Short mmCIF file of C-alpha atoms in Angstrom, two decimals:
data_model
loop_
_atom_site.label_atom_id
_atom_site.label_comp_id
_atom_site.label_asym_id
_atom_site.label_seq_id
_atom_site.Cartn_x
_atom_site.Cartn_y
_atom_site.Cartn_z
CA UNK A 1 92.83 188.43 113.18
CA UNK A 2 91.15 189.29 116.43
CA UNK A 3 91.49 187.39 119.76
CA UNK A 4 87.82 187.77 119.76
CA UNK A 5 84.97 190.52 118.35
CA UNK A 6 83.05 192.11 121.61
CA UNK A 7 80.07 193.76 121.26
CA UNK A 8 79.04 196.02 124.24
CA UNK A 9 75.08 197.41 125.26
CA UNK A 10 74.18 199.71 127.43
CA UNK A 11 71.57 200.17 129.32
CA UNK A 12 68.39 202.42 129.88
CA UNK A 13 68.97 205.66 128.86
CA UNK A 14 71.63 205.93 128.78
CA UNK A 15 74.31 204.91 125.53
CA UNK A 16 77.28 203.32 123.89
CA UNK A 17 79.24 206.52 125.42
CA UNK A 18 78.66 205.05 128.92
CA UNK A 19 81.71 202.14 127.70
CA UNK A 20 84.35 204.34 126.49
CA UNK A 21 86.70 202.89 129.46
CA UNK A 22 85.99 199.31 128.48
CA UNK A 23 86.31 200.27 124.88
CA UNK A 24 89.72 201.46 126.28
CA UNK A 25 90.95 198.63 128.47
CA UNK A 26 89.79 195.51 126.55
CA UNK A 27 90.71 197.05 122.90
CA UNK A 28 94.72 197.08 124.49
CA UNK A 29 94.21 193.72 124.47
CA UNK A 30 93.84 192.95 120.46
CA UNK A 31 89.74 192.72 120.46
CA UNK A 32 87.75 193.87 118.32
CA UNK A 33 85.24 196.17 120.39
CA UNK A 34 82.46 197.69 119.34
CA UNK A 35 79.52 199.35 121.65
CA UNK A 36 75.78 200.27 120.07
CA UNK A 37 73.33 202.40 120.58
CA UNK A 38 69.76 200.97 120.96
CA UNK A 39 66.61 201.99 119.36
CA UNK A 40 66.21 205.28 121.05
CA UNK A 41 69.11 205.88 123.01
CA UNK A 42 72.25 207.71 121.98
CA UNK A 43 72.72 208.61 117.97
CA UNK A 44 69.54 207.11 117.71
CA UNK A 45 67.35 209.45 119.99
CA UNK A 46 63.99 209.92 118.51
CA UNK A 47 63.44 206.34 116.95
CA UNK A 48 60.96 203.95 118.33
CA UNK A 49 62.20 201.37 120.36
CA UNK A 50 61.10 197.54 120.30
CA UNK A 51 62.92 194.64 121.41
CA UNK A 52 63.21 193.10 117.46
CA UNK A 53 64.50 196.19 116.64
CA UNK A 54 67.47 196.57 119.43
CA UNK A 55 68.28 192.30 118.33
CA UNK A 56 68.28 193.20 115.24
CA UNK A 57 71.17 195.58 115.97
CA UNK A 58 73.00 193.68 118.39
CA UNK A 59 72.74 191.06 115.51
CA UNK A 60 74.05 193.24 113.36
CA UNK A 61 76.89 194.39 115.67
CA UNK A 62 78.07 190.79 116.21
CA UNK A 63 78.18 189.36 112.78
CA UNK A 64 79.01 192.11 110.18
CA UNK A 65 78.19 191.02 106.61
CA UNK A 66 81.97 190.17 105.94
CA UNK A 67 83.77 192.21 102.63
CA UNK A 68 84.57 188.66 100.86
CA UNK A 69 84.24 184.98 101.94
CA UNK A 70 87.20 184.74 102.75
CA UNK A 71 87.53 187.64 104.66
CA UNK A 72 89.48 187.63 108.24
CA UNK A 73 87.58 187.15 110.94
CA UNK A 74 84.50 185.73 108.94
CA UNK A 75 82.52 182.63 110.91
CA UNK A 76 82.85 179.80 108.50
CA UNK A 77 84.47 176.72 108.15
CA UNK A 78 87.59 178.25 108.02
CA UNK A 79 87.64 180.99 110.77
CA UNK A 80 86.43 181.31 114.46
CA UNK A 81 87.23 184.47 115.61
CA UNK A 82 84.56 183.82 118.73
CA UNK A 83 81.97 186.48 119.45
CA UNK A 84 81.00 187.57 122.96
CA UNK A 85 78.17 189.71 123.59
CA UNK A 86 77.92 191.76 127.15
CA UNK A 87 75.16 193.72 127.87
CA UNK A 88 74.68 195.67 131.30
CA UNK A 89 71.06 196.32 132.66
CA UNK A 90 68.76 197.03 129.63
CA UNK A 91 71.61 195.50 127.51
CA UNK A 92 72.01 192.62 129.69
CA UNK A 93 68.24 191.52 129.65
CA UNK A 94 68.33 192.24 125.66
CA UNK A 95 71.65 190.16 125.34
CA UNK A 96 69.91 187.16 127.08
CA UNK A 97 66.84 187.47 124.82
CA UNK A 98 69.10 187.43 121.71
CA UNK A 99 71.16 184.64 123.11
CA UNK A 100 68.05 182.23 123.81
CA UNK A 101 66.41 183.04 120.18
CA UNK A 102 69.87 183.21 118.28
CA UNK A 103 72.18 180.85 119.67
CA UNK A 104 74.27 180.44 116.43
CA UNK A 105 74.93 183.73 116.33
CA UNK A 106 77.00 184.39 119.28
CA UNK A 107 79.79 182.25 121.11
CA UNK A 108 79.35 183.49 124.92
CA UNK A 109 77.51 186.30 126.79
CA UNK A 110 78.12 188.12 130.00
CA UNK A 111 74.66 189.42 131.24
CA UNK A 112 75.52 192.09 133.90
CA UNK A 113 73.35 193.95 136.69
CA UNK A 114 70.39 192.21 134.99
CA UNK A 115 69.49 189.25 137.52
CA UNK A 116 65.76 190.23 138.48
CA UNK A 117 63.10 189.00 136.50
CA UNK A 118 61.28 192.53 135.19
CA UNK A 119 57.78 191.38 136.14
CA UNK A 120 55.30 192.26 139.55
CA UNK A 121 55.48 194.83 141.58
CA UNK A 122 58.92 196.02 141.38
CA UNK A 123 58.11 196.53 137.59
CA UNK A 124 54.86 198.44 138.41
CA UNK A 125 56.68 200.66 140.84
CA UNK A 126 59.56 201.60 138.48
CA UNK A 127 56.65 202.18 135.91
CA UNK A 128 55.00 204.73 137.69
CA UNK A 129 58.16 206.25 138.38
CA UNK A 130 59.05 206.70 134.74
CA UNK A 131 55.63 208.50 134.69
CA UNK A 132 56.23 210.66 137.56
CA UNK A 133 60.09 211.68 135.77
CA UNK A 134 58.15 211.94 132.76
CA UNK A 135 56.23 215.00 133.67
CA UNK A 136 58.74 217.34 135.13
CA UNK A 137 59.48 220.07 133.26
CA UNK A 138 62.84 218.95 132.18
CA UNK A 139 61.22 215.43 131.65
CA UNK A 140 63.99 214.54 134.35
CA UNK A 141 67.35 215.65 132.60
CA UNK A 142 68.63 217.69 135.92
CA UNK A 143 67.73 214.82 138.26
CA UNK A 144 69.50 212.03 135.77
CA UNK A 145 72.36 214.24 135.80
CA UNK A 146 72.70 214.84 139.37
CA UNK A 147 72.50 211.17 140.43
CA UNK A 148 75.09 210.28 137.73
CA UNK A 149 77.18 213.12 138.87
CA UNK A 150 76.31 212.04 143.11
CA UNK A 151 77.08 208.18 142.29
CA UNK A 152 79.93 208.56 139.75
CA UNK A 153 83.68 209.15 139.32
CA UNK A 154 83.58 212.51 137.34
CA UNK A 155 85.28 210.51 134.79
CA UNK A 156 82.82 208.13 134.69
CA UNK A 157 79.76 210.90 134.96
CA UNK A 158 81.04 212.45 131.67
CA UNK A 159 81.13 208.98 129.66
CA UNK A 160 77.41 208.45 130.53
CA UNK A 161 76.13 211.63 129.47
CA UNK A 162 78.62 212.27 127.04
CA UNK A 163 75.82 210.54 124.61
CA UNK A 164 73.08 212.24 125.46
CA UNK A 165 70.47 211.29 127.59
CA UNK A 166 66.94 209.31 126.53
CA UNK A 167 64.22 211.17 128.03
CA UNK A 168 61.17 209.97 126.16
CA UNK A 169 62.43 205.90 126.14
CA UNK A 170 61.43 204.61 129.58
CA UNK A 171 57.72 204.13 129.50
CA UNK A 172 58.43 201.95 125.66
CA UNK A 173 61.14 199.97 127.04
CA UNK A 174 59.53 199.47 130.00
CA UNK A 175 56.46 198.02 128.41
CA UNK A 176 58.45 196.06 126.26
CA UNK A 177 61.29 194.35 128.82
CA UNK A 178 58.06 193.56 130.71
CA UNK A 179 57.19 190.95 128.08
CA UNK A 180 60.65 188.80 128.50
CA UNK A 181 61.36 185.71 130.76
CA UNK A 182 65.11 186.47 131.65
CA UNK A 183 64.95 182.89 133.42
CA UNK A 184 63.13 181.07 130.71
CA UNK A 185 64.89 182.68 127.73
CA UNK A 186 68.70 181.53 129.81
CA UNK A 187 67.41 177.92 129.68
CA UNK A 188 67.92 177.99 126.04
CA UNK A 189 70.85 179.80 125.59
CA UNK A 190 73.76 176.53 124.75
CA UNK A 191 76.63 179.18 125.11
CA UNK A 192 78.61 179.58 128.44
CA UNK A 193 77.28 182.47 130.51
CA UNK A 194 78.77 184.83 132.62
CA UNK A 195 76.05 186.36 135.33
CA UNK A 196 78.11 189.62 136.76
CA UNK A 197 76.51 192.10 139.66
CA UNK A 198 78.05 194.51 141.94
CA UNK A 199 77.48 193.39 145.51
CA UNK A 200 75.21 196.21 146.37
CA UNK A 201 72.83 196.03 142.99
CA UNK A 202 68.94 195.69 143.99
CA UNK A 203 68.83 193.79 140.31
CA UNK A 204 70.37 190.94 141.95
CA UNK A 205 67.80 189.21 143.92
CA UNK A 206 66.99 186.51 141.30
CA UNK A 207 70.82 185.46 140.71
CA UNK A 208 70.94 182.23 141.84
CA UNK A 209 67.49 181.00 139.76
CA UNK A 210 69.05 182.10 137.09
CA UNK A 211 72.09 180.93 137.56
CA UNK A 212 69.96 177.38 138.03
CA UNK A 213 68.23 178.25 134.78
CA UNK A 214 71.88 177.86 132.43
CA UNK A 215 73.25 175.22 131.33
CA UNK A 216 77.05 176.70 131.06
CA UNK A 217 76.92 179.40 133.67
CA UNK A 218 79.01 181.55 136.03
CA UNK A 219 78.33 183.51 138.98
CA UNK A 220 80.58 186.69 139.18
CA UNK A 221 80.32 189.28 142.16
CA UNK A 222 82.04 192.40 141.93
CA UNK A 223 82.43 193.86 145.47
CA UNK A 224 81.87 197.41 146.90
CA UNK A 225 79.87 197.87 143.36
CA UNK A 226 76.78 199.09 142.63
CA UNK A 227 74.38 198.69 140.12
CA UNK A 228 76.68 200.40 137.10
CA UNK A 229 79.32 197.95 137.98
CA UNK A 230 81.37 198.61 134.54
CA UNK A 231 81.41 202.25 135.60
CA UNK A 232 81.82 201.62 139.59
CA UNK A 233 84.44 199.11 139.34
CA UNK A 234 86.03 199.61 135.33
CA UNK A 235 89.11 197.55 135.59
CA UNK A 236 87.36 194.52 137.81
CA UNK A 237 84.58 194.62 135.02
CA UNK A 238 87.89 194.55 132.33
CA UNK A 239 88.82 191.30 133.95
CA UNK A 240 85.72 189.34 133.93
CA UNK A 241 85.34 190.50 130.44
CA UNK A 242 89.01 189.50 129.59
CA UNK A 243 88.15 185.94 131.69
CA UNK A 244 85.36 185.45 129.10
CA UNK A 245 87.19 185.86 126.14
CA UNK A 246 90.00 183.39 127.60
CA UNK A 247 87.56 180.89 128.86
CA UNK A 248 86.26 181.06 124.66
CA UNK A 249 89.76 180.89 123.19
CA UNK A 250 90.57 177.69 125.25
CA UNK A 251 87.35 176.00 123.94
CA UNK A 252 87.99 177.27 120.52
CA UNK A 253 91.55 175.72 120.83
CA UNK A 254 90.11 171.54 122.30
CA UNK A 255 87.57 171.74 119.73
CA UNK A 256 90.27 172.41 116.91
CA UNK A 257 92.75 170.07 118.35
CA UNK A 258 89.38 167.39 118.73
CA UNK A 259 88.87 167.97 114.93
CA UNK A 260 92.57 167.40 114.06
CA UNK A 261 92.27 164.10 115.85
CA UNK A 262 89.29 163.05 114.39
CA UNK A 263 90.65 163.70 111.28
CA UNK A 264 94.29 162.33 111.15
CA UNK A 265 92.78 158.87 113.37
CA UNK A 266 92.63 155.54 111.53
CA UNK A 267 89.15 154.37 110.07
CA UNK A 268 86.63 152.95 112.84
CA UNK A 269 89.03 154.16 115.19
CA UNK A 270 87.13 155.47 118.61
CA UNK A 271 87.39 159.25 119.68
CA UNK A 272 88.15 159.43 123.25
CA UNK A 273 89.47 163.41 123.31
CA UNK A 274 87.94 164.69 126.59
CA UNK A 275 84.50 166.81 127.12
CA UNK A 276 84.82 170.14 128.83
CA UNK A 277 85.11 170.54 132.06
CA UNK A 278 81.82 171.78 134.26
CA UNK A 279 83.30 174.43 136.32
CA UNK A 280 84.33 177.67 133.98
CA UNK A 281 87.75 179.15 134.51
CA UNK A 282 86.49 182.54 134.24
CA UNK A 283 87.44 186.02 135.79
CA UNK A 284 86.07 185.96 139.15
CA UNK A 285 87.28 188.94 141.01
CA UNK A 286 84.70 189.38 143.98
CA UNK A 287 83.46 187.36 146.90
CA UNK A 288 81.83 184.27 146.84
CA UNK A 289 78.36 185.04 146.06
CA UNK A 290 75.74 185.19 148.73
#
């Protein structure tokens, strides 16, 4: 059985090709990884997009209908193979949304380059950006390429256009992710969190509210990394992904050893097996955040 099953989203249009170096780093590490492809984006290019549809896959992603009852890996009474979700930009916002309305469905989340609430002005601008993209010829394939080729490793360049490119998505998603409460919807989420950003993302303005707004969070900066931190910095994302899945196993682990000594204790005895702690042991490999 799997240390854990991952489930990776990408973000605006881009598409599950953008994480074939995660898929590479954290599957040598006996995960089960799997990355999607949103309504709209990737293998799924020409579908509408809406924000039920893309939890609805996620959901799907996380917590496969298992082949028998019994099955490894199946969440039951019997098996806990914990499931984290990560989600980067569009995924990350997404990820939180599914977290807040689904919280038996997943075990932890790390919500990356996603810690500015989509709403106001900066919203309105990026808006009428889409709209201005939208009507070059090309719909704004040559410029998307050029800034992931400017910005990237070549490596990295190839994995995010390797799944094509959505060039008819923004002005849907856009609408939609306007509708959500990132800081809101992370006040209900009841699973640790990890909040990751490069040190140089402009989504990061908001990352301390949020951080405020979980109950079970962590604050992760990734130094001399940009917005596309898993594709700036791969193996520092790797970590804080790998962090996650440890900080999940060793809660996984107390809470079976708590129910093996609630179970063998004498009648009316009193259960004094210790809480967890506050402060999460995760992956931090950047600076103290600012």
């Amino acid at each position: 059985m799997p240390r854990a099953r991952v489930v990776l989203v990408h973000g605006l249009r881009t598409s599950s090709s953008m994480w074939r170096r995660q898929l590479e780093l954290l599957g040598a590490h006996d995960l089960e990884v799997v990355a999607i492809d949103l309504p709209g984006h990737g293998r799924r290019i020409g579908e509408p997009f809406s924000i039920d549809a893309a939890l609805q896959e996620i959901d799907a992603a996380l917590n496969p209908p298992p082949a028998a009852p019994d099955a490894p890996g199946v969440r039951g009474a019997h098996h806990s193979t914990p499931r984290l979700l990560v989600g980067l930009s569009l995924g990350g916002y997404l990820s939180i949304e599914f977290a807040a309305r689904k919280p038996d469905r997943l075990d932890g989340l790390v919500a990356a380059s996603c810690s500015t609430r989509p709403r106001g002005a900066p919203l309105g601008g990026y808006r009428r950006l889409a709209a201005l993209i939208g009507r070059m010829p090309d719909r704004g394939r040559f410029l998307n390429d050029a800034m992931a080729r400017l910005f990237l490793s070549p490596e990295a360049a190839i994995d995010v256009l390797a799944g094509g490119v959505a060039l008819d998505v923004m002005a849907p998603v856009l609408g939609a992710v306007g509708d959500l409460d990132p800081v809101r919807s992370l006040a209900a989420v009841d699973v640790p969190v990890w909040l990751v950003n490069g040190r140089f993302d402009h989504f990061r303005f908001e990352e301390r509210r949020m951080l405020r707004a979980t109950r079970d969070g962590h604050l992760v900066i990734v130094p001399r990394a940009t917005h596309l931190v898993s594709l700036i910095r791969p193996d520092d994302f790797a970590a804080i992904v790998l962090g996650a899945v440890a900080e999940l196993d060793r809660r996984a682990a107390a809470s079976a050893a708590a129910a093996r000594r609630r179970r063998d204790r004498p009648t009316g005895a009193s259960d004094t097996s210790p809480g967890f702690p506050g402060q999460l042991a995760g992956a931090n490999v950047g600076e103290p955040p600012s």
